[in-house]
């Protein structure tokens, strides 16, 4: 991690406290600054937090004996809670679903396929204007309501470029439009323009032929 001093016009480098490992992905996949000015770094070997108050690191990793620890060490994406950004950090993993971390305690609540996610690989997380979280996965897009703790999932049959998305391919525009990239292109939409019809349509025959 490099910090730039505007007064001295010099960079100060702080080595990451985890070692680079060979694999399919780069060590660092996402980096976010929280409201307190600390820097959160997602890696393939856990979650790091650089404390700007004393220039030190905190390391968070999966503990098999602790169900409130990270569900998985390989992390793809980070997103501060759209309603309580000072309190919660959402963490998308490469196989362990999504985690909601209490920033003060470091404890996590885990959500996975068994809770309604379509897939446990979370490439990107973006908030909408209604406090929902949209996630790109290996099996479509998922919209999560943190208050109701419910998921609404969308697949290729709903208009997606593919069920498979990819890491480092997501962003939110200034007008609230969400972009997610995948293996066959990308999808973009405004969440408030997406509506669901809960009524199953009746089948009506309009014509038939006997051969």
mmCIF file of C-alpha atoms in Angstrom:
data_model
loop_
_atom_site.group_PDB
_atom_site.id
_atom_site.type_symbol
_atom_site.label_atom_id
_atom_site.label_comp_id
_atom_site.label_asym_id
_atom_site.label_seq_id
_atom_site.Cartn_x
_atom_site.Cartn_y
_atom_site.Cartn_z
ATOM 1 C CA UNK A 1 0.000 0.000 0.000
ATOM 2 C CA UNK A 2 1.381 3.418 -0.960
ATOM 3 C CA UNK A 3 0.458 6.715 0.738
ATOM 4 C CA UNK A 4 1.189 10.025 -0.945
ATOM 5 C CA UNK A 5 2.184 13.038 1.174
ATOM 6 C CA UNK A 6 0.922 16.179 -0.561
ATOM 7 C CA UNK A 7 3.314 18.401 1.432
ATOM 8 C CA UNK A 8 6.552 16.490 0.846
ATOM 9 C CA UNK A 9 5.307 15.091 -2.480
ATOM 10 C CA UNK A 10 6.686 11.703 -1.547
ATOM 11 C CA UNK A 11 5.234 8.216 -1.420
ATOM 12 C CA UNK A 12 5.481 6.069 1.690
ATOM 13 C CA UNK A 13 5.080 2.325 1.118
ATOM 14 C CA UNK A 14 3.560 -0.077 3.629
ATOM 15 C CA UNK A 15 4.063 -3.772 2.732
ATOM 16 C CA UNK A 16 0.996 -5.985 2.888
ATOM 17 C CA UNK A 17 1.107 -8.351 5.888
ATOM 18 C CA UNK A 18 0.282 -11.394 3.723
ATOM 19 C CA UNK A 19 2.475 -13.159 1.204
ATOM 20 C CA UNK A 20 1.754 -13.295 -2.511
ATOM 21 C CA UNK A 21 0.609 -16.759 -3.555
ATOM 22 C CA UNK A 22 0.597 -18.226 -7.033
ATOM 23 C CA UNK A 23 -2.892 -18.803 -8.408
ATOM 24 C CA UNK A 24 -5.505 -17.693 -10.901
ATOM 25 C CA UNK A 25 -6.033 -14.247 -9.368
ATOM 26 C CA UNK A 26 -3.953 -11.298 -8.213
ATOM 27 C CA UNK A 27 -3.428 -10.959 -4.477
ATOM 28 C CA UNK A 28 -5.466 -7.721 -4.160
ATOM 29 C CA UNK A 29 -8.879 -7.494 -5.817
ATOM 30 C CA UNK A 30 -10.559 -4.511 -4.127
ATOM 31 C CA UNK A 31 -9.719 -1.516 -1.945
ATOM 32 C CA UNK A 32 -12.115 0.796 -0.091
ATOM 33 C CA UNK A 33 -11.767 3.739 2.332
ATOM 34 C CA UNK A 34 -14.219 3.806 5.235
ATOM 35 C CA UNK A 35 -15.771 6.949 6.800
ATOM 36 C CA UNK A 36 -12.999 6.979 9.456
ATOM 37 C CA UNK A 37 -10.286 7.125 6.795
ATOM 38 C CA UNK A 38 -9.029 3.560 7.252
ATOM 39 C CA UNK A 39 -8.288 1.483 4.156
ATOM 40 C CA UNK A 40 -9.830 -1.964 3.626
ATOM 41 C CA UNK A 41 -8.108 -4.356 1.243
ATOM 42 C CA UNK A 42 -9.551 -7.617 -0.057
ATOM 43 C CA UNK A 43 -7.037 -10.300 -0.948
ATOM 44 C CA UNK A 44 -6.929 -13.960 -1.907
ATOM 45 C CA UNK A 45 -5.664 -14.646 1.619
ATOM 46 C CA UNK A 46 -8.022 -12.745 3.874
ATOM 47 C CA UNK A 47 -9.269 -9.221 4.589
ATOM 48 C CA UNK A 48 -6.865 -6.453 5.603
ATOM 49 C CA UNK A 49 -7.507 -3.089 7.246
ATOM 50 C CA UNK A 50 -4.854 -0.371 7.272
ATOM 51 C CA UNK A 51 -5.350 1.900 10.292
ATOM 52 C CA UNK A 52 -4.317 5.418 9.316
ATOM 53 C CA UNK A 53 -4.247 6.539 12.957
ATOM 54 C CA UNK A 54 -1.130 4.497 13.750
ATOM 55 C CA UNK A 55 -0.098 3.066 10.338
ATOM 56 C CA UNK A 56 -0.707 -0.543 11.354
ATOM 57 C CA UNK A 57 -2.564 -3.493 9.867
ATOM 58 C CA UNK A 58 -5.456 -5.634 11.047
ATOM 59 C CA UNK A 59 -5.901 -9.068 9.494
ATOM 60 C CA UNK A 60 -9.185 -11.003 9.276
ATOM 61 C CA UNK A 61 -9.261 -14.641 8.171
ATOM 62 C CA UNK A 62 -11.491 -17.681 8.269
ATOM 63 C CA UNK A 63 -11.387 -19.656 11.500
ATOM 64 C CA UNK A 64 -12.954 -23.131 11.055
ATOM 65 C CA UNK A 65 -13.862 -23.137 14.740
ATOM 66 C CA UNK A 66 -15.557 -19.731 14.696
ATOM 67 C CA UNK A 67 -18.808 -19.302 12.765
ATOM 68 C CA UNK A 68 -18.591 -15.515 13.136
ATOM 69 C CA UNK A 69 -15.273 -15.328 11.295
ATOM 70 C CA UNK A 70 -14.944 -14.820 7.539
ATOM 71 C CA UNK A 71 -16.572 -17.655 5.625
ATOM 72 C CA UNK A 72 -13.735 -17.803 3.078
ATOM 73 C CA UNK A 73 -10.271 -16.244 2.761
ATOM 74 C CA UNK A 74 -10.367 -15.528 -0.984
ATOM 75 C CA UNK A 75 -12.246 -12.222 -1.366
ATOM 76 C CA UNK A 76 -13.342 -10.524 -4.593
ATOM 77 C CA UNK A 77 -15.351 -7.448 -3.540
ATOM 78 C CA UNK A 78 -16.136 -5.018 -0.714
ATOM 79 C CA UNK A 79 -19.084 -2.687 -0.154
ATOM 80 C CA UNK A 80 -19.911 -0.526 2.844
ATOM 81 C CA UNK A 81 -23.500 -0.847 3.959
ATOM 82 C CA UNK A 82 -25.633 1.753 2.113
ATOM 83 C CA UNK A 83 -27.604 2.558 5.290
ATOM 84 C CA UNK A 84 -24.937 2.120 8.016
ATOM 85 C CA UNK A 85 -21.536 2.530 6.301
ATOM 86 C CA UNK A 86 -19.769 3.205 9.601
ATOM 87 C CA UNK A 87 -21.062 -0.007 11.141
ATOM 88 C CA UNK A 88 -21.159 -2.713 8.470
ATOM 89 C CA UNK A 89 -18.947 -3.928 5.631
ATOM 90 C CA UNK A 90 -20.233 -6.410 3.054
ATOM 91 C CA UNK A 91 -17.650 -8.892 1.771
ATOM 92 C CA UNK A 92 -18.035 -10.955 -1.401
ATOM 93 C CA UNK A 93 -15.967 -14.140 -1.467
ATOM 94 C CA UNK A 94 -14.778 -16.598 -4.090
ATOM 95 C CA UNK A 95 -16.759 -19.578 -2.849
ATOM 96 C CA UNK A 96 -18.032 -18.634 0.611
ATOM 97 C CA UNK A 97 -20.983 -16.434 -0.335
ATOM 98 C CA UNK A 98 -21.340 -12.956 1.136
ATOM 99 C CA UNK A 99 -20.415 -11.823 4.662
ATOM 100 C CA UNK A 100 -21.769 -8.889 6.653
ATOM 101 C CA UNK A 101 -19.008 -7.754 9.018
ATOM 102 C CA UNK A 102 -19.569 -5.629 12.088
ATOM 103 C CA UNK A 103 -16.630 -3.247 11.722
ATOM 104 C CA UNK A 104 -16.310 -2.637 15.464
ATOM 105 C CA UNK A 105 -16.143 -6.311 16.464
ATOM 106 C CA UNK A 106 -14.937 -8.032 13.294
ATOM 107 C CA UNK A 107 -17.752 -10.569 13.626
ATOM 108 C CA UNK A 108 -19.496 -11.728 10.449
ATOM 109 C CA UNK A 109 -22.956 -12.926 9.500
ATOM 110 C CA UNK A 110 -22.691 -15.334 6.575
ATOM 111 C CA UNK A 111 -25.103 -15.759 3.665
ATOM 112 C CA UNK A 112 -24.770 -18.535 1.109
ATOM 113 C CA UNK A 113 -26.750 -20.697 -1.320
ATOM 114 C CA UNK A 114 -28.673 -22.232 1.573
ATOM 115 C CA UNK A 115 -29.969 -18.747 2.444
ATOM 116 C CA UNK A 116 -31.130 -17.925 -1.100
ATOM 117 C CA UNK A 117 -28.012 -16.906 -3.032
ATOM 118 C CA UNK A 118 -27.885 -18.450 -6.517
ATOM 119 C CA UNK A 119 -24.149 -19.133 -6.192
ATOM 120 C CA UNK A 120 -21.410 -18.754 -3.562
ATOM 121 C CA UNK A 121 -18.984 -16.850 -5.811
ATOM 122 C CA UNK A 122 -19.617 -13.101 -5.401
ATOM 123 C CA UNK A 123 -17.708 -11.111 -8.014
ATOM 124 C CA UNK A 124 -19.143 -7.645 -7.408
ATOM 125 C CA UNK A 125 -21.410 -5.857 -4.910
ATOM 126 C CA UNK A 126 -23.208 -2.591 -5.692
ATOM 127 C CA UNK A 127 -25.825 -0.706 -3.618
ATOM 128 C CA UNK A 128 -28.973 0.815 -5.084
ATOM 129 C CA UNK A 129 -30.908 3.879 -3.911
ATOM 130 C CA UNK A 130 -33.281 1.774 -1.800
ATOM 131 C CA UNK A 131 -30.623 0.149 0.386
ATOM 132 C CA UNK A 132 -30.516 -3.134 -1.534
ATOM 133 C CA UNK A 133 -27.311 -4.877 -2.569
ATOM 134 C CA UNK A 134 -26.877 -6.216 -6.110
ATOM 135 C CA UNK A 135 -24.351 -9.006 -6.596
ATOM 136 C CA UNK A 136 -22.844 -10.636 -9.681
ATOM 137 C CA UNK A 137 -22.165 -14.358 -9.390
ATOM 138 C CA UNK A 138 -21.427 -17.472 -11.428
ATOM 139 C CA UNK A 139 -25.170 -18.064 -11.686
ATOM 140 C CA UNK A 140 -26.676 -14.694 -12.548
ATOM 141 C CA UNK A 141 -27.396 -11.534 -10.568
ATOM 142 C CA UNK A 142 -28.859 -11.428 -7.087
ATOM 143 C CA UNK A 143 -30.623 -8.561 -5.301
ATOM 144 C CA UNK A 144 -30.426 -8.764 -1.508
ATOM 145 C CA UNK A 145 -32.665 -6.832 0.879
ATOM 146 C CA UNK A 146 -30.636 -6.485 4.125
ATOM 147 C CA UNK A 147 -33.715 -5.563 6.166
ATOM 148 C CA UNK A 148 -35.892 -8.506 5.101
ATOM 149 C CA UNK A 149 -32.836 -10.719 4.463
ATOM 150 C CA UNK A 150 -34.326 -11.938 1.206
ATOM 151 C CA UNK A 151 -32.794 -12.599 -2.210
ATOM 152 C CA UNK A 152 -34.290 -12.035 -5.661
ATOM 153 C CA UNK A 153 -32.285 -13.797 -8.351
ATOM 154 C CA UNK A 154 -32.048 -13.138 -12.090
ATOM 155 C CA UNK A 155 -30.706 -15.463 -14.780
ATOM 156 C CA UNK A 156 -30.003 -15.486 -18.512
ATOM 157 C CA UNK A 157 -33.679 -16.177 -19.208
ATOM 158 C CA UNK A 158 -34.448 -12.788 -17.607
ATOM 159 C CA UNK A 159 -32.238 -10.958 -20.111
ATOM 160 C CA UNK A 160 -28.721 -11.305 -18.716
ATOM 161 C CA UNK A 161 -25.777 -11.594 -21.108
ATOM 162 C CA UNK A 162 -24.966 -14.927 -19.431
ATOM 163 C CA UNK A 163 -25.373 -16.577 -16.065
ATOM 164 C CA UNK A 164 -21.622 -16.198 -15.565
ATOM 165 C CA UNK A 165 -20.173 -12.830 -14.601
ATOM 166 C CA UNK A 166 -16.562 -11.946 -13.788
ATOM 167 C CA UNK A 167 -14.418 -10.191 -11.183
ATOM 168 C CA UNK A 168 -13.324 -6.544 -11.483
ATOM 169 C CA UNK A 169 -16.226 -5.891 -13.882
ATOM 170 C CA UNK A 170 -18.821 -3.835 -12.058
ATOM 171 C CA UNK A 171 -19.533 -0.166 -11.313
ATOM 172 C CA UNK A 172 -22.285 2.255 -10.366
ATOM 173 C CA UNK A 173 -22.821 5.413 -12.440
ATOM 174 C CA UNK A 174 -23.668 8.817 -10.928
ATOM 175 C CA UNK A 175 -27.322 8.454 -11.944
ATOM 176 C CA UNK A 176 -27.628 5.127 -10.105
ATOM 177 C CA UNK A 177 -27.278 2.882 -13.143
ATOM 178 C CA UNK A 178 -25.556 -0.400 -12.289
ATOM 179 C CA UNK A 179 -23.131 -2.130 -14.659
ATOM 180 C CA UNK A 180 -22.023 -5.772 -14.421
ATOM 181 C CA UNK A 181 -19.687 -7.463 -16.883
ATOM 182 C CA UNK A 182 -19.635 -11.139 -17.777
ATOM 183 C CA UNK A 183 -18.341 -13.659 -20.279
ATOM 184 C CA UNK A 184 -20.676 -12.531 -23.103
ATOM 185 C CA UNK A 185 -20.668 -8.769 -22.571
ATOM 186 C CA UNK A 186 -22.298 -6.692 -19.861
ATOM 187 C CA UNK A 187 -25.676 -5.719 -18.441
ATOM 188 C CA UNK A 188 -26.729 -2.284 -17.208
ATOM 189 C CA UNK A 189 -29.971 -1.169 -15.599
ATOM 190 C CA UNK A 190 -31.603 1.170 -13.117
ATOM 191 C CA UNK A 191 -32.892 -0.959 -10.224
ATOM 192 C CA UNK A 192 -36.072 1.071 -9.702
ATOM 193 C CA UNK A 193 -37.099 0.342 -13.283
ATOM 194 C CA UNK A 194 -37.119 -3.406 -12.625
ATOM 195 C CA UNK A 195 -40.464 -4.706 -11.409
ATOM 196 C CA UNK A 196 -41.749 -8.196 -10.700
ATOM 197 C CA UNK A 197 -45.170 -9.579 -11.547
ATOM 198 C CA UNK A 198 -46.261 -11.943 -8.737
ATOM 199 C CA UNK A 199 -49.392 -13.017 -10.658
ATOM 200 C CA UNK A 200 -48.939 -16.184 -12.710
ATOM 201 C CA UNK A 201 -50.645 -15.556 -16.071
ATOM 202 C CA UNK A 202 -53.506 -17.809 -17.125
ATOM 203 C CA UNK A 203 -53.007 -19.951 -20.214
ATOM 204 C CA UNK A 204 -55.374 -18.972 -23.026
ATOM 205 C CA UNK A 205 -55.562 -20.765 -26.376
ATOM 206 C CA UNK A 206 -55.780 -18.298 -29.247
ATOM 207 C CA UNK A 207 -55.551 -20.861 -32.025
ATOM 208 C CA UNK A 208 -54.846 -24.544 -32.687
ATOM 209 C CA UNK A 209 -54.477 -26.903 -35.620
ATOM 210 C CA UNK A 210 -54.924 -30.650 -36.034
ATOM 211 C CA UNK A 211 -52.559 -32.412 -38.394
#
